[in-house]
Amino acid sequence: MTQLTRPHSPPSKPRLYRTLQCPHAQRVAWALRSLGIDHEIVEIDLANKPEWYPEVNPRATVPALELPDGKVLIESSEIVYYLEEAYGSGLEGKSLLSKGPVRALSNSHHDLYICGQGFSSAYGAFVRNTDRTKKDEIHTQLLSALKDLINTFPATGLPSKLAIIHIFPHLWRLNVVGPYWRGLDIPKNKDFQPYWNLVEAASKDEGFLKTRPEEEDTIKAYGKWYKERI
Ligand SMILES: N[C@@H](CCC(=O)N[C@@H](CS)C(=O)NCC(=O)O)C(=O)O
């Protein structure tokens, strides 16, 4: 339920302005939970934005994180990095970074980030296409971008929690809405095994489960962008 009046500022603990359906906002909600940071959540209805919301975030997008010192952070990746630096690194058992050589880890995050952007453009084309004659070609491009993304995972297994929080909210939504709106099936073969390993691990993660919307609501909400089933 969207808050009608602007909550008192500054908050006494970090306050996340989010929309449950938004994958970018889920990154922040998931990171807050994973790091055990006490926080509050204010739900923003993007279809009916409260008049006061641009005072919090002049871009009027979600997520935004308002801190007790009055600062407001926007851009989900930056917020997650901030949370890891401010609350995670150094606290026993709470960091979102896997243990291991720091340099190798930062390289793998960088690659994930870059490929994530490549993935975004294939995903955009996939969402926009309602032409059945182009369906196969567009699916092939999307699956190839997904393969590039999962090929950046470490050979030994899954990427760090930081990287998973960065990519999985989007990948989960693709796996929920893609089959319904576009008849997409992500192959269950060896090429896509890292993807299925990720799905299996992340789907059991408490922070993920507590911050995701219901599948049926997501399918419905994404109709706004997918428009028609093909
Ligand atoms: N790059 C931003 C993207 C945020 C974003 O695009 N959020 C969407 C919702 S998922 C939004 O607020 N859109 C504004 C609107 O629909 O009016 C981030 O990662 O935080």
Tab-separated table of N, CA and C and ligand atoms in Angstrom, residues 19 21-25 27-28 44 46-47 49 53 57 59-64 74-79 166 170 222 224-225, ligand 1:
chain	number	residue	atom	x	y	z
A	19	THR	N	9.283	-0.466	-4.970
A	19	THR	CA	8.083	-1.057	-5.537
A	19	THR	C	8.371	-2.543	-5.584
A	21	GLN	N	7.480	-4.972	-7.330
A	21	GLN	CA	7.745	-5.602	-8.634
A	21	GLN	C	9.094	-5.200	-9.238
A	22	CYS	N	9.711	-4.168	-8.724
A	22	CYS	CA	10.919	-3.634	-9.381
A	22	CYS	C	12.161	-4.457	-9.034
A	23	PRO	N	12.846	-5.022	-10.045
A	23	PRO	CA	14.030	-5.835	-9.758
A	23	PRO	C	15.182	-5.020	-9.172
A	24	HIS	N	15.281	-3.741	-9.581
A	24	HIS	CA	16.363	-2.902	-9.039
A	24	HIS	C	16.147	-2.680	-7.542
A	25	ALA	N	14.888	-2.456	-7.176
A	25	ALA	CA	14.584	-2.237	-5.755
A	25	ALA	C	14.791	-3.529	-4.970
A	27	ARG	N	17.082	-5.685	-5.429
A	27	ARG	CA	18.512	-5.814	-5.094
A	27	ARG	C	18.791	-5.208	-3.720
A	28	VAL	N	18.254	-3.996	-3.506
A	28	VAL	CA	18.556	-3.276	-2.266
A	28	VAL	C	17.884	-3.959	-1.078
A	44	ILE	N	6.124	2.352	-2.962
A	44	ILE	CA	5.741	3.420	-3.894
A	44	ILE	C	4.996	2.795	-5.069
A	46	LEU	N	4.211	3.060	-8.602
A	46	LEU	CA	4.760	3.839	-9.723
A	46	LEU	C	3.661	4.337	-10.658
A	47	ALA	N	2.524	3.638	-10.659
A	47	ALA	CA	1.426	4.053	-11.540
A	47	ALA	C	0.670	5.240	-10.931
A	49	LYS	N	2.225	7.806	-8.446
A	49	LYS	CA	3.296	8.237	-7.528
A	49	LYS	C	2.809	9.307	-6.565
A	53	TYR	N	6.977	12.295	-3.532
A	53	TYR	CA	8.114	11.403	-3.785
A	53	TYR	C	9.303	12.095	-4.477
A	57	ASN	N	13.414	11.662	-4.068
A	57	ASN	CA	14.265	11.303	-5.204
A	57	ASN	C	13.803	12.117	-6.419
A	59	ARG	N	14.540	12.070	-9.340
A	59	ARG	CA	14.273	11.277	-10.553
A	59	ARG	C	12.939	10.540	-10.459
A	60	ALA	N	12.412	10.477	-9.256
A	60	ALA	CA	11.131	9.803	-8.999
A	60	ALA	C	11.144	8.323	-9.399
A	61	THR	N	12.330	7.711	-9.342
A	61	THR	CA	12.428	6.273	-9.596
A	61	THR	C	12.626	5.531	-8.269
A	62	VAL	N	12.383	4.238	-8.320
A	62	VAL	CA	12.734	3.382	-7.177
A	62	VAL	C	13.860	2.463	-7.645
A	63	PRO	N	14.742	2.058	-6.775
A	63	PRO	CA	14.758	2.328	-5.352
A	63	PRO	C	15.407	3.663	-5.004
A	64	ALA	N	15.123	4.124	-3.752
A	64	ALA	CA	15.900	5.188	-3.134
A	64	ALA	C	16.087	4.759	-1.679
A	74	ILE	N	20.503	6.874	-4.614
A	74	ILE	CA	19.722	6.260	-5.693
A	74	ILE	C	20.689	5.420	-6.529
A	75	GLU	N	20.193	4.649	-7.474
A	75	GLU	CA	20.966	3.702	-8.293
A	75	GLU	C	21.225	2.435	-7.474
A	76	SER	N	20.497	1.395	-7.833
A	76	SER	CA	20.530	0.178	-7.021
A	76	SER	C	21.935	-0.400	-6.832
A	77	SER	N	22.731	-0.474	-7.901
A	77	SER	CA	24.064	-1.097	-7.743
A	77	SER	C	24.900	-0.292	-6.769
A	78	GLU	N	24.835	1.037	-6.917
A	78	GLU	CA	25.627	1.903	-6.030
A	78	GLU	C	25.174	1.727	-4.582
A	79	ILE	N	23.873	1.585	-4.390
A	79	ILE	CA	23.370	1.427	-3.016
A	79	ILE	C	23.885	0.109	-2.428
A	166	HIS	N	22.935	-8.819	-7.646
A	166	HIS	CA	22.913	-7.890	-8.769
A	166	HIS	C	22.110	-8.448	-9.960
A	170	HIS	N	16.520	-9.824	-11.863
A	170	HIS	CA	16.125	-9.745	-13.280
A	170	HIS	C	15.935	-11.143	-13.865
A	222	TYR	N	3.790	-7.448	-15.571
A	222	TYR	CA	4.658	-7.288	-16.738
A	222	TYR	C	3.888	-7.216	-18.051
A	224	LYS	N	2.123	-4.929	-18.838
A	224	LYS	CA	2.257	-3.533	-19.233
A	224	LYS	C	3.348	-3.365	-20.304
A	225	TRP	N	4.426	-4.153	-20.193
A	225	TRP	CA	5.531	-4.044	-21.152
A	225	TRP	C	5.430	-5.076	-22.273
B	1	LIG	N1	19.281	2.355	-12.856
B	1	LIG	C1	18.235	2.426	-11.857
B	1	LIG	C2	16.947	1.968	-12.482
B	1	LIG	C3	15.768	2.165	-11.583
B	1	LIG	C4	14.470	2.010	-12.360
B	1	LIG	O1	14.452	2.078	-13.582
B	1	LIG	N2	13.382	1.783	-11.643
B	1	LIG	C5	12.094	1.735	-12.301
B	1	LIG	C6	11.204	0.638	-11.727
B	1	LIG	S1	11.898	-0.994	-11.950
B	1	LIG	C7	11.384	3.071	-12.060
B	1	LIG	O2	11.427	3.604	-10.964
B	1	LIG	N3	10.746	3.620	-13.095
B	1	LIG	C8	10.077	4.889	-12.982
B	1	LIG	C9	8.646	4.843	-13.363
B	1	LIG	O3	8.138	3.769	-13.741
B	1	LIG	O4	8.017	5.903	-13.288
B	1	LIG	C10	18.637	1.545	-10.670
B	1	LIG	O5	19.297	0.519	-10.898
B	1	LIG	O6	18.299	1.868	-9.532
